[in-house]
Short mmCIF file of C-alpha atoms in Angstrom, two decimals:
data_model
loop_
_atom_site.label_atom_id
_atom_site.label_comp_id
_atom_site.label_asym_id
_atom_site.label_seq_id
_atom_site.Cartn_x
_atom_site.Cartn_y
_atom_site.Cartn_z
CA MET A 228 42.71 -40.44 4.71
CA THR A 229 44.51 -39.03 7.73
CA THR A 230 44.34 -35.24 8.04
CA GLY A 231 47.66 -33.46 7.58
CA LYS A 232 49.07 -30.58 9.50
CA VAL A 233 50.29 -27.07 8.73
CA TRP A 234 53.26 -25.26 10.09
CA LEU A 235 53.55 -21.55 9.58
CA VAL A 236 57.29 -21.05 9.54
CA GLY A 237 59.17 -17.66 9.71
CA ALA A 238 62.16 -18.00 7.39
CA GLY A 239 63.87 -14.93 8.78
CA PRO A 240 65.19 -11.89 6.82
CA GLY A 241 67.41 -13.69 4.25
CA ASP A 242 70.61 -14.97 5.85
CA ILE A 243 70.10 -18.70 6.41
CA GLY A 244 72.26 -18.45 9.60
CA LEU A 245 69.19 -16.47 11.09
CA PHE A 246 66.75 -19.26 10.20
CA THR A 247 65.79 -20.96 13.45
CA LYS A 248 66.77 -24.40 14.39
CA LYS A 249 63.11 -25.48 14.80
CA GLY A 250 62.27 -23.95 11.48
CA MET A 251 64.89 -26.06 9.88
CA GLU A 252 63.75 -29.14 11.58
CA VAL A 253 60.14 -28.62 10.46
CA LEU A 254 61.30 -27.81 6.85
CA GLN A 255 63.33 -30.95 6.59
CA ASN A 256 60.20 -32.91 7.27
CA ALA A 257 57.97 -31.17 5.06
CA GLU A 258 55.99 -32.96 2.19
CA VAL A 259 54.63 -29.79 0.78
CA VAL A 260 56.25 -26.35 0.97
CA VAL A 261 54.18 -23.20 0.08
CA TYR A 262 56.66 -20.28 -0.05
CA ASP A 263 56.63 -16.61 -0.85
CA SER A 264 59.07 -14.21 -2.70
CA LEU A 265 60.57 -12.86 0.51
CA VAL A 266 62.02 -16.21 1.56
CA GLY A 267 65.81 -16.08 1.23
CA GLN A 268 67.41 -18.39 -1.42
CA GLY A 269 69.61 -19.99 1.23
CA VAL A 270 66.51 -21.25 3.08
CA LEU A 271 64.77 -22.28 -0.25
CA SER A 272 67.96 -24.44 -1.10
CA MET A 273 67.16 -26.43 2.05
CA ILE A 274 63.71 -27.57 0.87
CA PRO A 275 63.73 -31.44 0.68
CA LYS A 276 64.29 -32.69 -2.90
CA ASP A 277 61.17 -34.84 -2.73
CA ALA A 278 58.79 -32.15 -1.31
CA ILE A 279 56.10 -30.69 -3.43
CA THR A 280 56.92 -26.84 -3.81
CA ILE A 281 54.20 -24.26 -4.49
CA ASN A 282 55.32 -20.66 -5.14
CA VAL A 283 52.66 -18.20 -4.08
CA GLY A 284 54.87 -15.13 -4.40
CA LYS A 285 55.47 -12.67 -7.08
CA ARG A 286 58.10 -13.81 -9.65
CA ALA A 287 58.86 -12.46 -13.17
CA GLY A 288 55.83 -10.35 -13.48
CA ASN A 289 53.41 -13.07 -12.45
CA HIS A 290 50.68 -11.77 -10.05
CA THR A 291 50.82 -12.91 -6.47
CA LEU A 292 48.15 -15.49 -5.63
CA PRO A 293 45.42 -13.67 -3.65
CA GLN A 294 45.48 -14.35 0.10
CA GLU A 295 42.25 -16.25 -0.14
CA GLY A 296 43.79 -18.56 -2.69
CA ILE A 297 46.81 -19.12 -0.45
CA ASN A 298 44.49 -20.01 2.38
CA GLN A 299 42.68 -22.54 0.07
CA VAL A 300 46.03 -24.11 -0.91
CA LEU A 301 47.04 -24.70 2.64
CA LEU A 302 43.72 -26.20 3.42
CA GLU A 303 43.54 -28.46 0.30
CA GLN A 304 47.13 -29.76 0.88
CA ALA A 305 46.50 -30.45 4.52
CA GLN A 306 43.19 -32.30 3.74
CA LYS A 307 45.23 -34.60 1.45
CA GLY A 308 47.08 -35.75 4.53
CA TYR A 309 50.43 -33.90 3.80
CA ARG A 310 52.75 -32.23 6.21
CA VAL A 311 52.58 -28.71 4.93
CA VAL A 312 55.01 -25.91 5.63
CA ARG A 313 53.98 -22.39 4.86
CA LEU A 314 57.34 -20.70 4.58
CA LYS A 315 57.14 -16.85 5.01
CA GLY A 316 59.86 -14.22 4.98
CA GLY A 317 60.61 -12.74 8.47
CA ASP A 318 58.01 -13.66 11.01
CA PRO A 319 54.61 -14.99 10.04
CA PHE A 320 52.64 -12.85 12.51
CA LEU A 321 54.45 -9.46 11.64
CA PHE A 322 52.65 -8.10 8.64
CA GLY A 323 52.87 -11.58 7.32
CA ARG A 324 49.14 -12.33 7.30
CA GLY A 325 49.66 -15.43 9.19
CA GLY A 326 46.51 -14.78 11.35
CA GLU A 327 44.47 -14.75 8.21
CA GLU A 328 45.80 -18.07 7.04
CA LEU A 329 44.90 -19.80 10.35
CA VAL A 330 41.25 -18.74 10.14
CA LEU A 331 40.27 -21.28 7.40
CA LEU A 332 42.47 -24.04 8.89
CA LYS A 333 40.75 -23.56 12.34
CA GLU A 334 37.38 -23.57 10.69
CA HIS A 335 38.14 -26.94 9.17
CA GLN A 336 39.82 -28.35 12.30
CA ILE A 337 43.26 -28.68 10.56
CA PRO A 338 46.03 -28.91 13.22
CA TYR A 339 48.81 -26.20 12.91
CA GLU A 340 51.89 -24.88 14.65
CA ILE A 341 53.56 -21.47 14.53
CA VAL A 342 57.37 -21.22 14.25
CA PRO A 343 58.31 -17.63 14.86
CA GLY A 344 61.07 -16.19 12.64
CA VAL A 345 63.71 -13.50 13.16
CA THR A 346 62.19 -10.34 11.93
CA SER A 347 63.68 -7.75 9.56
CA PRO A 348 62.88 -4.65 11.72
CA LEU A 349 65.39 -5.91 14.32
CA ALA A 350 67.85 -8.02 12.18
CA VAL A 351 68.32 -5.70 9.14
CA PRO A 352 69.26 -2.56 11.29
CA ALA A 353 71.58 -4.76 13.34
CA TYR A 354 73.43 -6.01 10.18
CA ASN A 355 73.81 -2.33 9.38
CA GLY A 356 75.17 -1.21 12.70
CA ILE A 357 71.97 0.39 13.90
CA PRO A 358 70.64 -0.47 17.39
CA VAL A 359 66.97 0.12 17.18
CA THR A 360 66.97 1.08 20.95
CA HIS A 361 69.76 2.86 22.76
CA ARG A 362 69.40 4.47 26.16
CA ASP A 363 71.06 7.64 25.01
CA PHE A 364 68.74 8.12 22.23
CA CYS A 365 65.38 6.60 22.62
CA SER A 366 63.37 4.15 24.77
CA SER A 367 60.79 2.75 22.30
CA LEU A 368 60.56 1.10 19.01
CA HIS A 369 57.52 1.33 16.61
CA ILE A 370 57.12 -0.89 13.60
CA ILE A 371 54.70 0.34 11.01
CA THR A 372 53.61 -0.91 7.59
CA GLY A 373 54.47 1.53 4.97
CA HIS A 374 52.15 0.04 2.34
CA LYS A 375 49.00 1.75 1.37
CA LYS A 376 46.56 1.52 -1.50
CA ALA A 377 47.25 3.80 -4.54
CA GLY A 378 45.61 7.16 -4.36
CA MET A 379 44.62 6.55 -0.62
CA ALA A 380 45.90 8.56 2.41
CA TYR A 381 47.76 6.95 5.22
CA ASP A 382 45.64 5.77 8.06
CA ILE A 383 48.51 6.33 10.51
CA ASP A 384 48.61 8.89 13.36
CA PHE A 385 51.93 10.40 12.38
CA GLU A 386 51.72 13.01 15.10
CA ALA A 387 51.46 10.33 17.72
CA LEU A 388 54.55 8.54 16.27
CA VAL A 389 56.52 11.73 16.36
CA ARG A 390 55.53 12.39 19.97
CA THR A 391 56.97 8.97 21.07
CA LYS A 392 60.50 10.17 20.17
CA GLY A 393 61.20 6.50 19.54
CA THR A 394 62.80 4.66 16.57
CA LEU A 395 60.42 4.17 13.68
CA VAL A 396 60.77 1.25 11.29
CA PHE A 397 58.63 1.26 8.07
CA LEU A 398 58.25 -2.05 6.26
CA MET A 399 56.90 -2.18 2.61
CA GLY A 400 57.21 1.56 2.32
CA VAL A 401 59.88 2.13 -0.38
CA THR A 402 57.63 3.33 -3.11
CA ALA A 403 55.95 5.69 -0.58
CA LEU A 404 59.25 6.86 0.96
CA GLU A 405 58.58 10.57 -0.01
CA ASP A 406 55.10 10.38 1.49
CA ILE A 407 56.35 8.90 4.69
CA CYS A 408 58.94 11.59 5.11
CA ASN A 409 56.59 14.41 4.22
CA CYS A 410 53.93 13.12 6.66
CA LEU A 411 56.51 12.92 9.44
CA MET A 412 57.79 16.41 8.98
CA LYS A 413 54.16 17.74 8.68
CA ALA A 414 53.46 16.07 11.99
CA GLY A 415 56.32 18.14 13.68
CA MET A 416 59.51 15.92 13.14
CA ASP A 417 62.67 17.86 12.50
CA ALA A 418 63.78 17.59 8.96
CA ASP A 419 67.24 16.92 10.33
CA MET A 420 66.23 13.83 12.17
CA PRO A 421 68.57 10.94 11.10
CA ALA A 422 66.94 8.45 8.76
CA ALA A 423 68.12 5.43 6.70
CA ILE A 424 66.93 3.09 4.11
CA LEU A 425 68.35 -0.46 4.18
CA GLN A 426 68.24 -2.71 1.14
CA GLN A 427 68.17 -6.46 1.21
CA GLY A 428 69.64 -6.72 4.73
CA THR A 429 71.47 -9.77 5.93
CA THR A 430 72.21 -10.86 2.28
CA ALA A 431 74.91 -10.23 -0.28
CA GLY A 432 72.68 -7.39 -1.70
CA GLN A 433 72.82 -5.41 1.48
CA LYS A 434 73.10 -1.62 0.96
CA ARG A 435 72.64 1.30 3.30
CA ILE A 436 71.77 4.95 2.73
CA VAL A 437 71.81 7.12 5.79
CA ALA A 438 70.61 10.72 5.51
CA THR A 439 67.84 12.77 7.25
CA VAL A 440 64.14 12.81 6.88
CA GLY A 441 64.42 15.92 4.81
CA THR A 442 67.06 14.49 2.46
CA LEU A 443 66.54 10.77 2.33
CA LYS A 444 64.25 10.80 -0.75
CA ALA A 445 66.86 12.80 -2.70
CA GLU A 446 69.65 10.49 -1.67
CA VAL A 447 67.72 7.43 -2.74
CA ASP A 448 67.00 9.10 -6.07
CA ARG A 449 70.86 9.69 -6.41
CA GLN A 450 72.23 6.48 -5.24
CA GLY A 451 69.44 4.06 -6.19
CA ILE A 452 67.85 1.32 -3.98
CA GLU A 453 66.23 -2.06 -4.71
CA THR A 454 63.53 -3.83 -2.94
CA PRO A 455 62.96 -5.36 -0.34
CA ALA A 456 64.14 -2.54 1.77
CA ILE A 457 63.05 -1.01 5.17
CA ILE A 458 63.06 2.57 6.29
CA VAL A 459 64.42 3.45 9.76
CA VAL A 460 63.84 6.86 11.32
CA GLY A 461 65.50 7.95 14.66
CA LYS A 462 68.61 9.30 16.25
CA VAL A 463 70.00 5.70 16.34
CA CYS A 464 70.62 5.92 12.68
CA SER A 465 73.49 8.21 13.29
CA LEU A 466 75.45 5.18 14.84
CA ALA A 467 75.39 3.29 11.56
CA LYS A 468 78.84 4.24 10.39
CA GLU A 469 80.42 3.80 13.81
CA PHE A 470 78.83 0.41 14.51
CA ALA A 471 78.85 -1.07 11.03
CA TRP A 472 80.39 -4.61 11.03
CA TYR A 473 79.04 -6.69 8.22
CA GLU A 474 80.82 -4.91 5.52
CA GLU A 475 84.06 -5.32 7.32
CA LEU A 476 83.89 -9.10 6.78
CA PRO A 477 86.22 -10.21 3.84
CA LEU A 478 83.39 -11.75 1.86
CA ALA A 479 80.60 -9.24 2.73
CA GLY A 480 78.38 -8.56 -0.36
CA TYR A 481 79.72 -11.71 -2.16
CA LYS A 482 77.31 -14.49 -3.28
CA VAL A 483 78.75 -17.87 -3.67
CA LEU A 484 77.22 -21.01 -5.15
CA LEU A 485 78.40 -24.41 -3.70
CA THR A 486 77.96 -27.54 -5.75
CA ARG A 487 79.38 -30.35 -3.52
CA PRO A 488 77.21 -33.38 -2.65
CA ARG A 489 74.82 -32.50 0.19
CA ASP A 490 76.60 -34.59 2.84
CA LEU A 491 79.92 -32.82 2.17
CA ILE A 492 78.71 -29.24 1.68
CA SER A 493 78.08 -27.99 5.20
CA SER A 494 81.67 -27.38 6.45
CA MET A 495 82.64 -25.49 3.32
CA ALA A 496 79.38 -23.35 3.56
CA GLN A 497 80.17 -22.62 7.24
CA LYS A 498 83.68 -21.45 6.43
CA LEU A 499 82.47 -19.15 3.65
CA ARG A 500 79.65 -17.72 5.72
CA ALA A 501 82.14 -17.05 8.62
CA GLN A 502 83.91 -14.75 6.17
CA GLY A 503 80.68 -12.95 5.33
CA ALA A 504 79.54 -14.57 2.08
CA GLU A 505 76.02 -15.40 1.16
CA VAL A 506 76.18 -19.09 0.34
CA LEU A 507 73.77 -20.98 -1.90
CA GLU A 508 73.98 -24.71 -1.27
CA LEU A 509 72.80 -26.30 -4.53
CA PRO A 510 74.49 -29.68 -5.03
CA ALA A 511 75.33 -30.53 -8.56
CA ILE A 512 75.92 -34.14 -7.89
CA ARG A 513 74.97 -36.89 -5.42
CA THR A 514 76.64 -40.26 -4.67
CA GLU A 515 74.95 -43.57 -4.56
CA ALA A 516 76.59 -46.69 -3.23
CA THR A 517 77.04 -49.58 -5.59
CA GLU A 518 74.51 -52.31 -4.70
CA ASP A 519 75.33 -55.95 -4.32
CA ASN A 520 78.99 -55.21 -4.83
CA GLU A 521 80.50 -58.76 -5.41
CA ALA A 522 83.89 -57.34 -6.45
CA LEU A 523 84.25 -55.55 -3.12
CA ARG A 524 83.19 -58.77 -1.20
CA ARG A 525 85.92 -60.74 -2.97
CA ALA A 526 88.36 -58.01 -2.11
CA TRP A 527 87.34 -58.26 1.69
CA LYS A 528 87.77 -62.07 1.62
CA GLN A 529 91.44 -61.63 0.51
CA MET A 530 92.19 -58.48 2.37
CA GLN A 531 95.25 -60.09 4.03
CA GLN A 532 96.79 -60.27 0.51
CA TYR A 533 96.84 -56.39 -0.07
CA GLN A 534 99.82 -54.28 0.92
CA TRP A 535 98.10 -51.01 0.21
CA LEU A 536 94.51 -49.65 0.54
CA VAL A 537 94.06 -46.38 -1.46
CA PHE A 538 91.35 -43.79 -0.99
CA THR A 539 90.77 -40.96 -3.27
CA SER A 540 87.94 -39.05 -1.46
CA PRO A 541 86.04 -38.68 1.74
CA THR A 542 82.94 -40.29 0.02
CA GLY A 543 85.18 -43.36 -0.91
CA VAL A 544 86.04 -43.71 2.80
CA LYS A 545 82.42 -43.30 3.95
CA VAL A 546 81.00 -45.85 1.48
CA PHE A 547 83.72 -48.38 2.03
CA PHE A 548 83.16 -48.49 5.86
CA GLU A 549 79.38 -48.30 5.58
CA GLN A 550 79.43 -51.29 3.26
CA MET A 551 81.86 -53.08 5.55
CA LYS A 552 79.45 -52.52 8.49
CA ARG A 553 76.49 -53.68 6.30
CA GLU A 554 78.30 -56.88 5.43
CA CYS A 555 79.23 -57.44 9.11
CA CYS A 556 83.00 -57.31 8.30
CA ASP A 557 85.23 -56.71 11.30
CA ILE A 558 87.70 -53.65 10.84
CA ARG A 559 90.40 -56.00 12.17
CA MET A 560 90.31 -57.62 8.75
CA LEU A 561 92.37 -54.82 7.44
CA GLY A 562 95.26 -56.31 9.33
CA THR A 563 98.63 -54.60 8.54
CA VAL A 564 97.63 -53.02 5.21
CA LYS A 565 99.04 -49.59 4.66
CA ILE A 566 96.72 -46.71 3.68
CA ALA A 567 97.41 -43.95 1.07
CA ALA A 568 94.96 -41.08 0.54
CA ILE A 569 94.44 -38.01 -1.36
CA GLY A 570 93.77 -34.72 0.55
CA GLU A 571 93.00 -33.45 4.02
CA GLY A 572 89.36 -34.24 3.79
CA THR A 573 90.00 -37.99 3.05
CA LYS A 574 92.65 -38.03 5.77
CA LYS A 575 90.22 -36.66 8.24
CA ALA A 576 87.50 -39.13 7.23
CA LEU A 577 89.94 -41.91 7.89
CA ARG A 578 91.08 -40.55 11.33
CA GLU A 579 87.47 -40.37 12.41
CA ARG A 580 87.47 -44.19 11.94
CA GLY A 581 90.69 -44.50 14.03
CA LEU A 582 92.92 -45.00 10.94
CA PHE A 583 95.99 -43.00 10.15
CA VAL A 584 97.27 -42.33 6.69
CA ASP A 585 100.65 -43.83 5.83
CA LEU A 586 101.13 -41.83 2.51
CA MET A 587 99.71 -38.77 1.12
CA PRO A 588 101.09 -36.70 -1.84
CA GLU A 589 101.98 -33.03 -1.64
CA ILE A 590 99.71 -32.20 -4.54
CA TYR A 591 96.15 -33.58 -4.00
CA ASP A 592 95.38 -35.48 -7.16
CA GLY A 593 95.20 -38.99 -8.58
CA GLU A 594 98.40 -38.66 -10.74
CA ASN A 595 100.57 -37.28 -7.91
CA LEU A 596 99.28 -40.01 -5.50
CA ALA A 597 100.14 -42.74 -7.98
CA ARG A 598 103.63 -41.38 -8.50
CA THR A 599 104.26 -40.80 -4.72
CA LEU A 600 103.01 -44.36 -4.08
CA ALA A 601 104.86 -45.92 -6.87
CA ALA A 602 108.20 -44.61 -5.57
CA GLU A 603 107.52 -46.68 -2.47
CA LEU A 604 106.95 -49.91 -4.26
CA SER A 605 109.45 -52.68 -5.01
CA GLY A 606 107.14 -54.44 -7.60
CA GLY A 607 104.57 -57.21 -7.12
CA GLU A 608 102.49 -55.49 -4.41
CA ASN A 609 98.72 -55.89 -4.28
CA ILE A 610 96.67 -52.67 -4.06
CA LEU A 611 93.00 -52.21 -3.50
CA ILE A 612 91.41 -48.97 -4.67
CA PRO A 613 87.69 -48.65 -3.62
CA ARG A 614 86.45 -45.47 -5.27
CA ALA A 615 83.98 -43.79 -7.66
CA GLU A 616 82.78 -45.73 -10.71
CA ALA A 617 84.44 -43.11 -13.11
CA GLY A 618 87.71 -42.74 -11.38
CA ASN A 619 90.91 -41.23 -12.80
CA LEU A 620 92.41 -43.97 -15.03
CA GLU A 621 95.93 -42.43 -14.80
CA LEU A 622 96.17 -43.71 -11.11
CA VAL A 623 95.82 -47.29 -12.03
CA LYS A 624 97.96 -46.92 -15.18
CA ILE A 625 101.02 -45.55 -13.23
CA LEU A 626 100.82 -48.15 -10.37
CA LYS A 627 100.64 -51.01 -12.87
CA GLU A 628 103.69 -49.61 -14.71
CA ALA A 629 105.44 -49.69 -11.37
CA GLY A 630 104.64 -53.47 -11.16
CA ALA A 631 101.76 -53.42 -8.82
CA CYS A 632 98.78 -55.65 -9.20
CA VAL A 633 95.73 -53.26 -8.77
CA ASP A 634 92.08 -54.09 -7.86
CA ASP A 635 90.20 -51.06 -8.97
CA VAL A 636 86.75 -51.56 -7.41
CA ALA A 637 83.85 -49.08 -8.01
CA THR A 638 81.99 -48.64 -4.62
CA TYR A 639 79.82 -45.72 -5.61
CA ARG A 640 78.52 -43.86 -8.69
CA THR A 641 78.14 -40.08 -9.22
CA CYS A 642 74.73 -38.90 -10.29
CA TYR A 643 73.81 -35.37 -11.50
CA GLU A 644 71.57 -33.33 -9.25
CA SER A 645 69.07 -30.49 -10.00
CA GLN A 646 66.34 -28.53 -8.32
CA ASP A 647 63.46 -26.42 -9.58
CA VAL A 648 63.07 -23.83 -6.78
CA ILE A 649 65.95 -21.49 -7.74
CA ASP A 650 66.82 -20.78 -11.37
CA GLU A 651 70.58 -20.90 -11.14
CA ALA A 652 71.06 -19.95 -14.86
CA ALA A 653 68.95 -16.85 -14.49
CA GLU A 654 70.99 -15.76 -11.37
CA PHE A 655 74.28 -15.98 -13.17
CA GLU A 656 72.83 -14.24 -16.39
CA LYS A 657 71.68 -11.40 -14.14
CA GLY A 658 75.00 -11.21 -12.26
CA LYS A 659 73.32 -12.11 -8.98
CA ILE A 660 75.92 -14.91 -8.16
CA ASP A 661 79.48 -13.81 -7.91
CA CYS A 662 81.18 -17.11 -8.20
CA ALA A 663 80.68 -20.98 -8.15
CA VAL A 664 83.00 -23.22 -6.13
CA PHE A 665 83.86 -26.53 -7.68
CA THR A 666 85.57 -29.34 -5.62
CA SER A 667 85.87 -31.84 -8.34
CA ALA A 668 85.47 -32.23 -12.32
CA SER A 669 82.20 -34.17 -11.65
CA THR A 670 80.70 -31.14 -9.75
CA VAL A 671 81.39 -28.94 -12.83
CA ARG A 672 79.79 -31.38 -15.16
CA GLY A 673 76.76 -31.75 -12.83
CA PHE A 674 76.45 -27.94 -12.60
CA ALA A 675 76.62 -27.70 -16.42
CA GLU A 676 73.85 -30.34 -16.76
CA ALA A 677 71.61 -28.35 -14.41
CA VAL A 678 72.05 -24.92 -16.21
CA GLN A 679 71.92 -25.95 -19.84
CA GLY A 680 71.69 -22.91 -22.11
CA LEU A 681 73.67 -20.64 -19.75
CA ASP A 682 76.47 -18.56 -21.19
CA PHE A 683 79.25 -20.08 -19.30
CA SER A 684 81.44 -17.16 -19.77
CA LYS A 685 79.44 -15.41 -17.18
CA VAL A 686 80.52 -18.00 -14.53
CA LYS A 687 83.57 -17.24 -12.26
CA ALA A 688 84.77 -20.75 -11.21
CA ALA A 689 86.77 -21.21 -7.97
CA CYS A 690 88.37 -24.69 -8.58
CA ILE A 691 90.12 -26.95 -6.18
CA GLY A 692 92.75 -28.35 -8.50
CA LYS A 693 94.06 -28.87 -12.15
CA GLN A 694 91.42 -31.38 -13.20
CA THR A 695 88.58 -29.39 -11.86
CA ARG A 696 89.88 -26.25 -13.59
CA ALA A 697 90.44 -28.02 -16.84
CA GLU A 698 86.79 -29.26 -16.75
CA ALA A 699 85.46 -25.68 -16.04
CA GLU A 700 87.60 -24.33 -18.92
CA LYS A 701 85.99 -26.74 -21.28
CA TYR A 702 82.81 -24.96 -20.96
CA GLY A 703 84.35 -21.58 -21.26
CA MET A 704 84.08 -20.52 -17.56
CA GLN A 705 86.39 -17.90 -16.07
CA THR A 706 88.59 -20.00 -13.80
CA TRP A 707 90.79 -19.57 -10.72
CA MET A 708 92.51 -22.42 -8.90
CA ALA A 709 93.34 -22.87 -5.28
CA LYS A 710 97.08 -22.97 -4.21
CA LYS A 711 96.42 -26.17 -2.34
CA ALA A 712 93.58 -28.62 -2.68
CA THR A 713 92.11 -27.94 0.73
CA MET A 714 88.86 -26.25 1.90
CA ASP A 715 90.76 -23.43 3.64
CA SER A 716 92.79 -22.69 0.49
CA LEU A 717 89.64 -22.71 -1.54
CA VAL A 718 88.01 -20.19 0.87
CA GLN A 719 91.09 -17.98 0.55
CA LEU A 720 90.91 -18.27 -3.23
CA VAL A 721 87.32 -16.95 -3.07
CA ILE A 722 88.44 -13.99 -0.89
CA ASP A 723 91.31 -13.30 -3.34
CA MET A 724 88.80 -13.42 -6.22
CA LYS A 725 86.60 -10.86 -4.53
CA ASN A 726 89.54 -8.61 -3.77
CA GLU A 727 90.76 -8.80 -7.43
CA GLY A 728 87.38 -7.80 -8.79
CA ASP A 729 87.73 -7.74 -12.52
CA GLY A 730 91.56 -8.27 -12.48
CA GLN A 731 93.54 -10.86 -14.41
CA ASN A 732 93.16 -14.54 -13.51
CA ASP A 733 96.16 -16.33 -12.02
#
């Protein structure tokens, strides 16, 4: 068997926007992913569905696999011929024990690559408005592990650190915060030196406590802090309030679950992240084109007989034209047929193929499309509707009542999607996800299928329209509905939900 290869990939500090392009490319081609507990959920959600996943981090009270065991896992999976990605929080060579993992690989002549990651000692202070260097305050930066064995003294020259007069960043030192501060003051640091502790930086859980070396422990006891967190000591910490920017974003501190199909999810995720949200992309459904579609072939052969071609979704557009191409059908066969569509997304998908919409309802749903189109009919028109297998029957009913002859052709089916890396139900139960965004009734059903047993009353659902909202309410979710069935309106709805807090639903 061909020997596999290992990539040590730094996943960054949490925000998926800080995951490198090369890291993403390597991850998308992985056959085995070995990950730890510090990898952000946004990055974990990008693991290929068919990849083998091996969690070697600490979860739910389970002990972390010893480093020797992790080394052995990487070796064994590579020897099986797999493309193995070792996904590590931050950067693999900064207290990430990446060097130790290479020793065994090198010994057995396993090829490997290193993909550096954005590291938390730089990124987390930056997200909190703290520049780790500033010419008016310091000229050096020092990164120190704050971890030490229980009952043991630090093997750190604190006096040398104090003499540098530079910024000090301690990783993995939350439980030893008091010891660190005391050691610094004992080594000669002024108790009034600014200091900060930064929780879960670059994610929705970000929190900052700024005090002094002498008071930081007391402030943490008063305000509380969760791990992972880093400790920053130095005059630059005094700039945090002045330079803070992340919390000024409309959706800062808000975690949103997106459930759209993978090929439609990215633009919505980008819009939400631009507003400061932490976005989990966990598709609840996927679409599969109908194979050997004889009904569609017949429709193409008689395309000149249709007066209207109706699309109800961007996916319907995509599948229709992909199948046209596969069957070697020329787009000119559409002739003078008029096109009706629901929504800006569908309209955009058509324009990308050089086609302009002749009719679109003001309210983006099947019933309103049918009534708007019916008003244009004189009776006897032939209409082709290529769409999902389980489409809205009201659309066809209204058009037939208006005297049209309707060919309702299923071009794709909707399948439920699930994943095992992130426990969505547990995240909602613990209040870690603020809201779920649903763009169709089928995404609601797919989500419900993936989180069976969840108390749905704990789910705040941002819904694109009436049918989607009605489906969410069937499960007992708290529901909000966008003013218009557009992505921008849905983003605004999420912002409004955050601003309302626990206020009344519209």
